[in-house]
Structure formats: structure tokens, C-alpha cells
Amino acid sequence: RREVESASSLDKLIFHPYDYVMEYCLGIKDKQIADPNNVENVKGTVFHKFIEKMFMDGAQVRSMDDVKGMIRSRDNMDRIFEECVDDCGIILREPRYTSDFMEVKERIMGGMSALVRIIEKNGLTVKGCEVVYDNVPFVTYEGEDIKLRGSIDMVLEDKQGGIVVFDFKYSAGTYYEKLLQGNKSVQL
């Protein structure tokens, strides 16, 4: 029995129990999950890293003015994108993935301005990116505490001091949209 679960593992347990047993109990992972050649996963990883580097300077959150200045100076965004590709998406540099490289770069660059507009329009303040939580009490089952671990893509605060969470998804499909509409997203 696992003592700590993540939102992803709970999602798998509820909606795909066979996969949960294979991965978390038997240690047999789906090749697609761990495969660094899965370009769609790599693009999502680069996207998450880019958001983190745009809004965070080490452990410090950048001011919104700094982020907007970085967007205006496309050179800064290009440099950060290149660093992210080198850090976690090197496969995108292979000639066969040139179109994927360009596609993810344009989506990220275009999305940054939209993200800043959403944050400002809603009066939000970024408090952190890729915020790690570990051993957070979740539920007691058969007398034993089940705890959660994971990371939150972006934590923000509204004008009333309430916490807002952004969970970024890179894929263009409707899978997560349908989960949200059906109130079935374990992660949120």
C-alpha cells in the first residue's frame, strides 16, 4: 500500500485502476509516459519550464512589469525558450522535429501575452510556479492517513487574498476540457 499519492496517481486509480496497479503497485510504466522520444510530452515539458522561467527568477517571483518587459523584448523570450529546449526538450533540436520546434515556440510565445492579460484582467498576483507540496493530509482510510504529493503549475492570489491555481495543459485535444465539464478532473 502506498502512503502518499499524487493527483495524477489518484486520477489513474479512479479512472484507470488496471493502469494504476501496473504502474504504482507493480512498477510497470507505460512506455509512452517515460519515453523521452514522445514529442507531445516533451513539448508540454518545455512549455511548463518556459512558464516557470518567465515568472520566476530562481526562488523569487518576477514582477508583472518584468514579465511584460521580457515579452516586449522578444530576445529575452527567445533566450529562455532556447534554454528550456536545452534543459528538457533536446529532441526538438533533431532535424526531423523542426516543425514541432517551431510550433511549440510559436504557441508559447503567443500564449505568454494572453496569460499575462488573463492574470491582469482578473486582478491576480503570481505567488509561485511549480510549487511543490509533499505529505499533505488528504483522507483517512481504514485508520491510516493517505497523503498527497505533487506540484502546482502556478499559484496566484486574488484581490481578496484567495488562492487561485492554474494547471496548464499543452495538448490541443479536448480530453481535459471534457473532464472539467463533467466535474471529473481529480487534479483540480
Tab-separated table of C-alpha atoms in Angstrom:
chain	number	residue	atom	x	y	z
A	1	ARG	CA	0.000	0.000	0.000
A	2	ARG	CA	1.261	3.451	-0.907
A	3	GLU	CA	1.300	6.014	1.900
A	4	VAL	CA	1.473	9.065	-0.354
A	5	GLU	CA	-0.470	9.659	-3.571
A	6	SER	CA	-0.379	12.408	-6.182
A	7	ALA	CA	-3.309	13.911	-8.042
A	8	SER	CA	-2.106	12.030	-11.128
A	9	SER	CA	-1.988	8.692	-9.322
A	10	LEU	CA	-5.459	9.260	-7.849
A	11	ASP	CA	-6.752	10.121	-11.307
A	12	LYS	CA	-5.314	6.859	-12.604
A	13	LEU	CA	-6.708	4.874	-9.654
A	14	ILE	CA	-10.241	6.196	-10.202
A	15	PHE	CA	-10.459	6.201	-13.985
A	16	HIS	CA	-7.889	3.543	-14.959
A	17	PRO	CA	-7.458	1.156	-11.992
A	18	TYR	CA	-5.683	-1.520	-14.061
A	19	ASP	CA	-3.066	1.037	-15.157
A	20	TYR	CA	-2.712	2.182	-11.531
A	21	VAL	CA	-1.951	-1.366	-10.370
A	22	MET	CA	0.509	-1.908	-13.222
A	23	GLU	CA	2.381	1.362	-12.657
A	24	TYR	CA	2.191	2.047	-8.930
A	25	CYS	CA	1.919	-1.432	-7.438
A	26	LEU	CA	3.937	-3.489	-9.905
A	27	GLY	CA	6.270	-0.761	-11.166
A	28	ILE	CA	5.454	-1.364	-14.843
A	29	LYS	CA	5.152	2.003	-16.553
A	30	ASP	CA	3.507	2.817	-19.837
A	31	LYS	CA	6.394	3.291	-22.286
A	32	GLN	CA	4.785	6.469	-23.626
A	33	ILE	CA	4.923	8.181	-20.225
A	34	ALA	CA	8.653	7.716	-19.687
A	35	ASP	CA	9.739	7.837	-23.324
A	36	PRO	CA	11.855	10.971	-23.955
A	37	ASN	CA	11.093	10.499	-27.652
A	38	ASN	CA	7.380	11.190	-27.100
A	39	VAL	CA	7.416	14.619	-28.720
A	40	GLU	CA	3.991	15.677	-27.417
A	41	ASN	CA	5.096	15.071	-23.817
A	42	VAL	CA	8.399	16.833	-24.484
A	43	LYS	CA	6.576	19.890	-25.859
A	44	GLY	CA	4.412	20.024	-22.723
A	45	THR	CA	7.501	19.775	-20.510
A	46	VAL	CA	9.209	22.615	-22.407
A	47	PHE	CA	6.016	24.682	-22.084
A	48	HIS	CA	5.874	24.202	-18.294
A	49	LYS	CA	9.577	25.004	-17.884
A	50	PHE	CA	9.177	28.147	-20.005
A	51	ILE	CA	6.280	29.438	-17.877
A	52	GLU	CA	8.329	28.800	-14.744
A	53	LYS	CA	11.391	30.646	-16.076
A	54	MET	CA	9.308	33.597	-17.309
A	55	PHE	CA	7.604	34.152	-13.957
A	56	MET	CA	10.356	33.045	-11.571
A	57	ASP	CA	13.881	34.310	-11.041
A	58	GLY	CA	15.260	31.416	-9.047
A	59	ALA	CA	13.058	31.245	-5.944
A	60	GLN	CA	11.723	34.794	-6.414
A	61	VAL	CA	8.577	35.685	-8.358
A	62	ARG	CA	9.206	38.283	-11.053
A	63	SER	CA	7.067	41.413	-11.040
A	64	MET	CA	4.400	41.584	-13.741
A	65	ASP	CA	6.216	44.615	-15.160
A	66	ASP	CA	9.373	42.498	-15.527
A	67	VAL	CA	7.420	39.726	-17.250
A	68	LYS	CA	5.792	42.210	-19.634
A	69	GLY	CA	9.201	43.733	-20.361
A	70	MET	CA	10.530	40.283	-21.220
A	71	ILE	CA	7.599	39.781	-23.595
A	72	ARG	CA	8.245	43.141	-25.285
A	73	SER	CA	11.898	42.197	-25.706
A	74	ARG	CA	11.447	39.082	-27.811
A	75	ASP	CA	15.185	38.386	-27.430
A	76	ASN	CA	14.664	37.507	-23.749
A	77	MET	CA	11.820	35.142	-24.573
A	78	ASP	CA	13.844	33.538	-27.352
A	79	ARG	CA	16.786	33.029	-24.976
A	80	ILE	CA	14.561	31.472	-22.292
A	81	PHE	CA	12.876	29.226	-24.850
A	82	GLU	CA	16.269	28.027	-26.114
A	83	GLU	CA	17.366	27.301	-22.520
A	84	CYS	CA	14.189	25.314	-21.886
A	85	VAL	CA	14.686	23.246	-25.031
A	86	ASP	CA	18.273	22.539	-23.992
A	87	ASP	CA	17.180	21.676	-20.427
A	88	CYS	CA	14.281	19.348	-21.123
A	89	GLY	CA	13.468	19.150	-24.822
A	90	ILE	CA	16.700	18.497	-26.669
A	91	ILE	CA	14.953	16.054	-29.008
A	92	LEU	CA	13.236	19.087	-30.576
A	93	ARG	CA	16.625	20.083	-31.995
A	94	GLU	CA	16.724	16.980	-34.202
A	95	PRO	CA	16.079	17.856	-37.873
A	96	ARG	CA	13.052	15.561	-38.066
A	97	TYR	CA	11.359	17.658	-35.354
A	98	THR	CA	11.984	21.107	-36.869
A	99	SER	CA	8.266	21.719	-37.419
A	100	ASP	CA	7.493	20.631	-33.836
A	101	PHE	CA	10.188	23.004	-32.558
A	102	MET	CA	8.676	25.917	-34.483
A	103	GLU	CA	5.106	25.002	-33.495
A	104	VAL	CA	5.830	24.832	-29.764
A	105	LYS	CA	7.872	28.027	-29.908
A	106	GLU	CA	5.087	29.992	-31.612
A	107	ARG	CA	2.394	28.614	-29.306
A	108	ILE	CA	4.435	29.504	-26.249
A	109	MET	CA	5.371	32.976	-27.465
A	110	GLY	CA	1.782	33.784	-28.436
A	111	GLY	CA	0.370	32.323	-25.258
A	112	MET	CA	2.510	34.416	-22.912
A	113	SER	CA	0.768	37.682	-23.782
A	114	ALA	CA	-2.628	36.023	-23.366
A	115	LEU	CA	-1.614	34.582	-19.984
A	116	VAL	CA	-0.456	37.988	-18.735
A	117	ARG	CA	-3.738	39.567	-19.907
A	118	ILE	CA	-5.761	36.920	-18.051
A	119	ILE	CA	-3.757	37.430	-14.864
A	120	GLU	CA	-4.084	41.216	-15.001
A	121	LYS	CA	-7.747	41.271	-16.086
A	122	ASN	CA	-8.661	39.140	-13.083
A	123	GLY	CA	-6.567	41.152	-10.621
A	124	LEU	CA	-4.336	38.206	-9.768
A	125	THR	CA	-0.814	38.164	-8.373
A	126	VAL	CA	1.532	35.284	-9.119
A	127	LYS	CA	2.844	33.703	-5.926
A	128	GLY	CA	4.849	30.848	-7.417
A	129	CYS	CA	5.340	28.347	-10.217
A	130	GLU	CA	5.879	24.608	-9.898
A	131	VAL	CA	5.105	24.902	-6.184
A	132	VAL	CA	5.937	21.572	-4.548
A	133	TYR	CA	3.755	20.081	-1.855
A	134	ASP	CA	4.552	16.875	-0.028
A	135	ASN	CA	2.849	14.775	2.648
A	136	VAL	CA	-0.292	16.926	2.662
A	137	PRO	CA	-3.069	15.136	4.606
A	138	PHE	CA	-5.816	14.025	2.221
A	139	VAL	CA	-8.042	11.347	3.748
A	140	THR	CA	-8.005	8.631	6.385
A	141	TYR	CA	-8.801	5.162	5.091
A	142	GLU	CA	-9.053	2.096	7.329
A	143	GLY	CA	-7.396	4.049	10.125
A	144	GLU	CA	-4.417	5.144	8.052
A	145	ASP	CA	-3.731	8.614	6.711
A	146	ILE	CA	-3.358	8.972	2.956
A	147	LYS	CA	-1.240	11.953	1.983
A	148	LEU	CA	-0.719	13.829	-1.267
A	149	ARG	CA	2.402	14.988	-3.045
A	150	GLY	CA	2.935	16.828	-6.279
A	151	SER	CA	3.487	20.273	-7.713
A	152	ILE	CA	1.166	23.078	-8.700
A	153	ASP	CA	1.882	24.733	-12.042
A	154	MET	CA	1.068	28.262	-10.859
A	155	VAL	CA	-0.281	29.590	-7.573
A	156	LEU	CA	-1.836	33.048	-7.656
A	157	GLU	CA	-3.676	35.280	-5.204
A	158	ASP	CA	-6.781	37.332	-5.929
A	159	LYS	CA	-7.527	40.810	-4.540
A	160	GLN	CA	-9.391	39.328	-1.566
A	161	GLY	CA	-6.416	37.154	-0.614
A	162	GLY	CA	-7.954	33.962	-2.004
A	163	ILE	CA	-5.766	31.362	-3.648
A	164	VAL	CA	-6.148	30.634	-7.359
A	165	VAL	CA	-4.462	27.670	-9.040
A	166	PHE	CA	-3.573	27.409	-12.729
A	167	ASP	CA	-2.994	23.904	-14.069
A	168	PHE	CA	-1.506	24.306	-17.541
A	169	LYS	CA	-2.209	21.789	-20.283
A	170	TYR	CA	-0.285	21.931	-23.531
A	171	SER	CA	-2.229	19.398	-25.564
A	172	ALA	CA	-4.705	20.733	-28.093
A	173	GLY	CA	-7.203	17.920	-27.518
A	174	THR	CA	-10.450	18.135	-25.604
A	175	TYR	CA	-9.658	15.425	-23.034
A	176	TYR	CA	-9.121	17.787	-20.090
A	177	GLU	CA	-11.930	20.091	-21.208
A	178	LYS	CA	-14.367	17.171	-21.069
A	179	LEU	CA	-13.110	16.152	-17.621
A	180	LEU	CA	-13.695	19.669	-16.318
A	181	GLN	CA	-17.150	19.914	-17.881
A	182	GLY	CA	-18.102	16.594	-16.294
A	183	ASN	CA	-16.602	17.637	-12.936
A	184	LYS	CA	-14.289	14.618	-13.159
A	185	SER	CA	-10.856	16.248	-13.004
A	186	VAL	CA	-9.118	14.793	-9.970
A	187	GLN	CA	-6.190	17.174	-10.402
A	188	LEU	CA	-8.425	20.191	-9.946
